[in-house]
Coordinates of C-alpha atoms in Angstrom, one line a residue:
X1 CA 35.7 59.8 88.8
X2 CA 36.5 55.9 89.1
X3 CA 34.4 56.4 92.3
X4 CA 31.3 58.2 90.6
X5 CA 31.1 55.6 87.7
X6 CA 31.5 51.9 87.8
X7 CA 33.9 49.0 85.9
X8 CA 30.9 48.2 84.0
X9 CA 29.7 51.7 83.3
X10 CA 33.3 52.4 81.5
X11 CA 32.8 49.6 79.8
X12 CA 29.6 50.6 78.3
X13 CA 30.3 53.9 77.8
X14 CA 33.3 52.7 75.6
X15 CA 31.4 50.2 73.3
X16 CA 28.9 53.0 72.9
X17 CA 32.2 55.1 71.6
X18 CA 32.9 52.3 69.3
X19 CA 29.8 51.6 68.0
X20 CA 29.1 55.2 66.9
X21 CA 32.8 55.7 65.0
X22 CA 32.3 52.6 63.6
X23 CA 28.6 53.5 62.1
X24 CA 31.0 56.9 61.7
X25 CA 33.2 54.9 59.4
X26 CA 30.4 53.2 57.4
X27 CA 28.7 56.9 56.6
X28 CA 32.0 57.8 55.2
X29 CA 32.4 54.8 53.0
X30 CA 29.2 55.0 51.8
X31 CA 29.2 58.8 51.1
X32 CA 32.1 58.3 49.1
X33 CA 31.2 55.2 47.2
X34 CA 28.1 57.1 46.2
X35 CA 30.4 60.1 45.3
X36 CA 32.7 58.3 43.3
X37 CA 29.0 56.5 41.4
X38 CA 27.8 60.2 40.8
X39 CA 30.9 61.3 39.6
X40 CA 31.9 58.1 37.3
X41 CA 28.5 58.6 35.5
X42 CA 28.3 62.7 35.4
X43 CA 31.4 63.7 34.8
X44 CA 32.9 60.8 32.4
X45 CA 36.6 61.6 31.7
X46 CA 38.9 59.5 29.3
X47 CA 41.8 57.3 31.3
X48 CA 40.0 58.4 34.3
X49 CA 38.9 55.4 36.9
X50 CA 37.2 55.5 40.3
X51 CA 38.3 55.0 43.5
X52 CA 36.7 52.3 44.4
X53 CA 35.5 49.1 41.8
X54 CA 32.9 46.3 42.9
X55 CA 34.3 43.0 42.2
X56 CA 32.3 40.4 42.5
X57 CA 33.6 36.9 43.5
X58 CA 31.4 34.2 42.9
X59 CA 31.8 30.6 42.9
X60 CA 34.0 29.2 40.0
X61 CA 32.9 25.4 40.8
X62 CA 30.6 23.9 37.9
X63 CA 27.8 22.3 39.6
X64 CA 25.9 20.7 36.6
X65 CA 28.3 17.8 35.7
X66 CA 26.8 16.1 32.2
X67 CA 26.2 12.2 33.5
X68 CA 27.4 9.5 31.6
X69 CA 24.9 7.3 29.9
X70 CA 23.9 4.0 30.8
X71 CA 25.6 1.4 28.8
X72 CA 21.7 -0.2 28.1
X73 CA 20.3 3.4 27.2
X74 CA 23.6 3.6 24.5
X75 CA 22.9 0.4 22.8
X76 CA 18.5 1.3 22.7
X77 CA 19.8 4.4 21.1
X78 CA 22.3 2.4 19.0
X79 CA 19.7 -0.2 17.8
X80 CA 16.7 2.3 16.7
X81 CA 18.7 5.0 15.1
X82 CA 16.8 6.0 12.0
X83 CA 18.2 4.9 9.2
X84 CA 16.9 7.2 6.2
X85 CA 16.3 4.4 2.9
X86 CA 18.7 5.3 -0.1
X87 CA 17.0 7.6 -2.6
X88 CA 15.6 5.7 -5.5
X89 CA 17.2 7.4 -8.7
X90 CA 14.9 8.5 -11.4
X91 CA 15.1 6.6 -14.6
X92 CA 16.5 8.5 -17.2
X93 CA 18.5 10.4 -14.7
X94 CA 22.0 8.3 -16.2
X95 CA 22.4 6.9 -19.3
X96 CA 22.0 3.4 -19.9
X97 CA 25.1 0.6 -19.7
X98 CA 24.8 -0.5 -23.3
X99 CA 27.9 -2.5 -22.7
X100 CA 26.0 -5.0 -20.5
X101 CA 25.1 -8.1 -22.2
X102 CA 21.6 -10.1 -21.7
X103 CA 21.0 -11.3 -18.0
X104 CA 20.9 -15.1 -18.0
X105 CA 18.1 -17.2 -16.2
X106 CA 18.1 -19.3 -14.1
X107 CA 17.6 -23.3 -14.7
X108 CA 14.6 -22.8 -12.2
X109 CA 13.5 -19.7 -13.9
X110 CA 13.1 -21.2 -17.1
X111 CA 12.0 -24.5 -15.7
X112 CA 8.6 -22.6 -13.9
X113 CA 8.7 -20.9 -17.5
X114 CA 8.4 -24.2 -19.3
X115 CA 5.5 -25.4 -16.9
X116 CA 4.1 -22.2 -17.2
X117 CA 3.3 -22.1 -21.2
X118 CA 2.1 -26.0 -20.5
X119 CA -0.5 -24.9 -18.4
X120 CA -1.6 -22.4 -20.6
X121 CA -1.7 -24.8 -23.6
X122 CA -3.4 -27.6 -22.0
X123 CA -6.1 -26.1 -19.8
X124 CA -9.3 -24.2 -21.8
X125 CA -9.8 -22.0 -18.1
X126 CA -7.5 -20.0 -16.2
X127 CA -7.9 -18.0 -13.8
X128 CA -6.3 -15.4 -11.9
X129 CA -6.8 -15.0 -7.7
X130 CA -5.6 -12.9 -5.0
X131 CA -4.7 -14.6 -1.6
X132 CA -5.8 -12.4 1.8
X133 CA -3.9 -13.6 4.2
X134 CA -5.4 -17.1 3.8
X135 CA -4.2 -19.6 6.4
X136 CA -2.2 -22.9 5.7
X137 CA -5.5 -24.5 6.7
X138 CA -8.2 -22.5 4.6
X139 CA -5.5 -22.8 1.8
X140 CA -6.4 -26.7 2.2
X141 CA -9.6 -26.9 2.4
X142 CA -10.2 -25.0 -0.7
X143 CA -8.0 -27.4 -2.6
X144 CA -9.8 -30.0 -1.3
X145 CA -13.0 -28.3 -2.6
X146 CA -11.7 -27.5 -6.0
X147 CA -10.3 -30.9 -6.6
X148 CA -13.6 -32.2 -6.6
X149 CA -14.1 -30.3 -10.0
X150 CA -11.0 -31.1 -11.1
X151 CA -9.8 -27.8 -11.0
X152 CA -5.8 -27.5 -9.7
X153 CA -4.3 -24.7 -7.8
X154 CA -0.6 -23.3 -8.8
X155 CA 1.6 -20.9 -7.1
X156 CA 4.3 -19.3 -9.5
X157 CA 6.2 -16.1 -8.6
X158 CA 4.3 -12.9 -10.1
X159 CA 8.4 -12.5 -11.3
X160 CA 8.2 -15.3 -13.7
X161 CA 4.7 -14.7 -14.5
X162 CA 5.1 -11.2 -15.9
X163 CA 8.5 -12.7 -17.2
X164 CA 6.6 -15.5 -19.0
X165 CA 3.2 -13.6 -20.6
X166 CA 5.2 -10.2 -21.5
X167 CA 6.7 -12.9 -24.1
X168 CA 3.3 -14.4 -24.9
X169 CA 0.2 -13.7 -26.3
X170 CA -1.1 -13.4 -23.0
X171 CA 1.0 -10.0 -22.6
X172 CA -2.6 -8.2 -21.1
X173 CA -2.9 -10.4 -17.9
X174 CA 0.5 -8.9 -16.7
X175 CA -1.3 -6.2 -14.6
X176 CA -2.9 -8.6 -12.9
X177 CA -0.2 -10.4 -11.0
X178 CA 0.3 -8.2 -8.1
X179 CA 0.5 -8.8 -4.4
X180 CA -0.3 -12.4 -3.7
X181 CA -1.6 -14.2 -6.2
X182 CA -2.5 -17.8 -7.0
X183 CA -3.7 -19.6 -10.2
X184 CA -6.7 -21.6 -10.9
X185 CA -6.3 -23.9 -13.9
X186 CA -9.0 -26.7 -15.1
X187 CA -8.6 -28.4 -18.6
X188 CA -12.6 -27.7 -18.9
X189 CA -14.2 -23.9 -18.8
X190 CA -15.7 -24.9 -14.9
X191 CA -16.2 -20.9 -14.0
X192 CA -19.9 -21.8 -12.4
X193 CA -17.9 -24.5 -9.9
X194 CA -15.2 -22.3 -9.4
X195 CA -17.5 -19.2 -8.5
X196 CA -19.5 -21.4 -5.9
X197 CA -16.5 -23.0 -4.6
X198 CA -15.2 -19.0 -3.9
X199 CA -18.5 -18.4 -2.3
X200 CA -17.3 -20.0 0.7
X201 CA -14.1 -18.3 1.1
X202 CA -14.0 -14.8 1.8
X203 CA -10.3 -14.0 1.6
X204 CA -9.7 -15.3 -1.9
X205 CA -10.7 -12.3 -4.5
X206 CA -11.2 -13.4 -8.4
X207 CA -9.5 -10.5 -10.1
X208 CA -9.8 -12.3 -13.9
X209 CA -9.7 -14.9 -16.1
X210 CA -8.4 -16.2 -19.7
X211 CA -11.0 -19.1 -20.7
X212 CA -10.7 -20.3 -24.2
X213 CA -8.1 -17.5 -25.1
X214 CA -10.4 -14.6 -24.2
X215 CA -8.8 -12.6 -21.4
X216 CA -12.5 -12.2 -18.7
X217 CA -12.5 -9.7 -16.0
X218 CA -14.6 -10.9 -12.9
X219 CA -17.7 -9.2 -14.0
X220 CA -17.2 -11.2 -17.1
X221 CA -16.5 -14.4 -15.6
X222 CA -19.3 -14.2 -14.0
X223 CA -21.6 -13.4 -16.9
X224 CA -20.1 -16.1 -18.5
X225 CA -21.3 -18.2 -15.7
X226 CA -24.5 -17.3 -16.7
X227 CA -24.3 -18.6 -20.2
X228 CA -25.9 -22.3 -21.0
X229 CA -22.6 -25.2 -21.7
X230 CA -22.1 -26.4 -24.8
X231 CA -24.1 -29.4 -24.6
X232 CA -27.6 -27.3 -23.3
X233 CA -27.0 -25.0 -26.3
X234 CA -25.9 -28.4 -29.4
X235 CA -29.2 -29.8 -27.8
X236 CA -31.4 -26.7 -28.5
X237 CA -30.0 -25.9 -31.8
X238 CA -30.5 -30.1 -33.0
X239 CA -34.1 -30.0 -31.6
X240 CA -34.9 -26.7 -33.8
X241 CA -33.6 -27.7 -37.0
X242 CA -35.2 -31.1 -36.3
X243 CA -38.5 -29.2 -35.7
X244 CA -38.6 -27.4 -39.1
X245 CA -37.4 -30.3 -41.2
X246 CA -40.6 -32.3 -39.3
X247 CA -42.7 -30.2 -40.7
X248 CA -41.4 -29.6 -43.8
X249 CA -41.7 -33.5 -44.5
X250 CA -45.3 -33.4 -42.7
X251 CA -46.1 -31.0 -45.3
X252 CA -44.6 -33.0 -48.1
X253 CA -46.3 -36.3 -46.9
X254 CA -50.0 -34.5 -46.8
X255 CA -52.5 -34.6 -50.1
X256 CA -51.2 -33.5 -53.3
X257 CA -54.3 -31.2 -54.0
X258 CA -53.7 -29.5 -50.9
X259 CA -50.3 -29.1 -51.6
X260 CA -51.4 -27.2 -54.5
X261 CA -54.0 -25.7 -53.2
X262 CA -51.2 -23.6 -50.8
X263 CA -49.4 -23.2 -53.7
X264 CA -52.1 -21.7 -55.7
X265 CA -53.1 -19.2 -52.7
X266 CA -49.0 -18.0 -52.4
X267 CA -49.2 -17.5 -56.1
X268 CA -52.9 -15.1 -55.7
X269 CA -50.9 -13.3 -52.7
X270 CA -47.7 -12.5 -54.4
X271 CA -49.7 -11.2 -57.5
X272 CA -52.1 -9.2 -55.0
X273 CA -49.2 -7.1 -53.9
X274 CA -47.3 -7.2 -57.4
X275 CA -50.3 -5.5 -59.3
X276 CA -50.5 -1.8 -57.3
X277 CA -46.7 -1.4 -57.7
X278 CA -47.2 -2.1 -61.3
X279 CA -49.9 0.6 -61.7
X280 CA -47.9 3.0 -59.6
X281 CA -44.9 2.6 -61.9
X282 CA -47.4 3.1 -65.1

C-alpha cells in the first residue's frame, strides 16, 4: 500500500479526514445549540437551565473620557453667568416700619433746595427741557446762544426737584422731571427767544413751562409766543382811550347849536321807539 500511494497522498488523505470530523464536530454543536434554543422556549420548565449559555464578553474599557476644561473657557463661563436681578417686592406686600424716624438731608440736598425755591421766586419764566444725548460741545453753544437773551441754564437732580416742588406750589411740574432734564430760567417771560434759540438744536425737547405762575405745556408756550408783550398791548390800549376822549373833546369844542341840535335828534329817536311800546302796553 505504501507503494501504491505516496508520502504526500497520506498526507492529503488525512487532512481531508480531519477536515470532515471537524465540520462533523461543528454540525453537532450546532444541532444541539439549536436543540437546547427550541427546547428553552417550547418547553419552559421552572429551575430548569440549558446546556449551553451565550456570554458575551465585550470590552469593559470606557473610551469617552469627559475632558477637563480650559482654565480660559472656566473663567468666560465664570464672568457671564446670568445673574437673575432680585425681585422687587410689591408695596403693601409688608407692613410699614412706623418705628423709623424722618430721613435727614443732606447739607447739599437742602443747599440745591434753597437755590432751587430762589430761582423760582426771582425769574417770571421757567422752563422745563429734556437733554438727547447732547454733546459737551452742543451743550455750549446753546448757552452761548441763550446768554445773549439773558436766559441761564441749571442742572439740578430730577431727585431734588421732585423733592423741592412736591413741597411747593409747584407740586404739578413733578411729572415732568424725568430722564435728563435741564432748566431754562430768565427773570423776563423770553418764550419767543427761547423757542428760536431751540430751533436750532434738535436734541433739546421743550416738554413745559411755568411763566408767571401758570404752569404751560409746549403747545401753550408756544401760543403764548404768539401773544403781543406787554408794551405792544399798554400802547394799543393808551392810543384807544386817547382816541375816544379826542373826540369826545372835538365834540365838546364844536358850535353850541350843533351840540344841541344832536341832542335834539337823540331826544326825537328815543321818543320814536318809546311811543309803539306805549301803545302796545295800552
Amino acid at each position: 500500500m505504501s507503494e501504491r500511494f505516496g508520502t504526500e497522498d497520506i498526507y492529503q488523505i488525512n487532512c481531508e479526514c480531519s477536515i470532515c470530523s471537524y465540520r462533523h464536530f461543528l454540525k453537532t454543536v450546532f444541532l444541539s445549540d439549536m436543540a437546547a434554543t427550541l427546547c428553552a422556549k417550547l418547553l419552559p420548565k421552572q429551575g430548569w437551565l440549558p446546556l449551553t449559555q451565550s456570554v458575551r464578553h465585550g470590552s469593559k474599557a470606557v473610551t469617552r473620557h469627559k475632558k477637563p476644561m480650559h482654565i480660559l473657557k472656566q473663567k468666560l463661563l465664570a464672568v457671564t453667568q446670568y445673574i437673575p436681578p432680585t425681585r422687587v417686592v410689591p408695596p403693601g406686600a409688608y407692613p410699614l416700619d412706623t418705628n423709623k424716624g424722618p430721613i435727614k438731608e443732606s447739607d447739599l440736598v437742602l443747599l440745591m433746595k434753597k437755590d432751587l425755591k430762589n430761582v423760582f421766586q426771582d425769574c417770571k419764566m421757567v422752563a422745563v427741557v429734556q437733554n438727547n444725548a447732547s454733546s459737551a460741545e452742543d451743550m455750549m453753544i446753546l448757552k452761548h446762544r441763550l446768554h445773549k437773551h439773558n436766559i441761564t441754564v441749571k442742572f439740578f437732580p430730577n431727585q431734588v426737584i421732585r423733592s423741592f416742588l412736591l413741597e411747593s406750589v409747584y407740586s404739578n411740574m413733578a411729572p415732568l422731571f424725568i430722564g435728563p432734564t435741564v432748566l431754562f430760567v430768565c427773570k423776563e417771560a423770553k418764550a419767543k427767544e427761547m423757542l428760536s434759540t431751540l430751533r436750532s438744536s434738535p436734541q433739546m425737547t421743550l416738554l413745559g413751562a411755568c411763566i408767571d405762575n401758570t404752569l404751560l405745556s409746549a403747545q401753550g408756550v408756544v401760543s403764548y409766543s404768539k401773544l403781543p408783550s406787554v408794551s405792544v398791548v399798554r400802547g394799543e390800549l393808551v392810543s384807544g382811550l386817547t382816541m375816544l376822549t379826542s373826540r369826545t373833546a372835538a365834540m365838546l369844542q364844536r358850535h353850541p347849536a350843533h351840540l344841541s341840535a344832536l341832542l335834539q335828534q337823540y331826544v326825537k329817536q328815543q321818543s320814536a321807539e318809546e311811543a309803539p311800546k306805549a301803545e302796545e302796553a295800552t
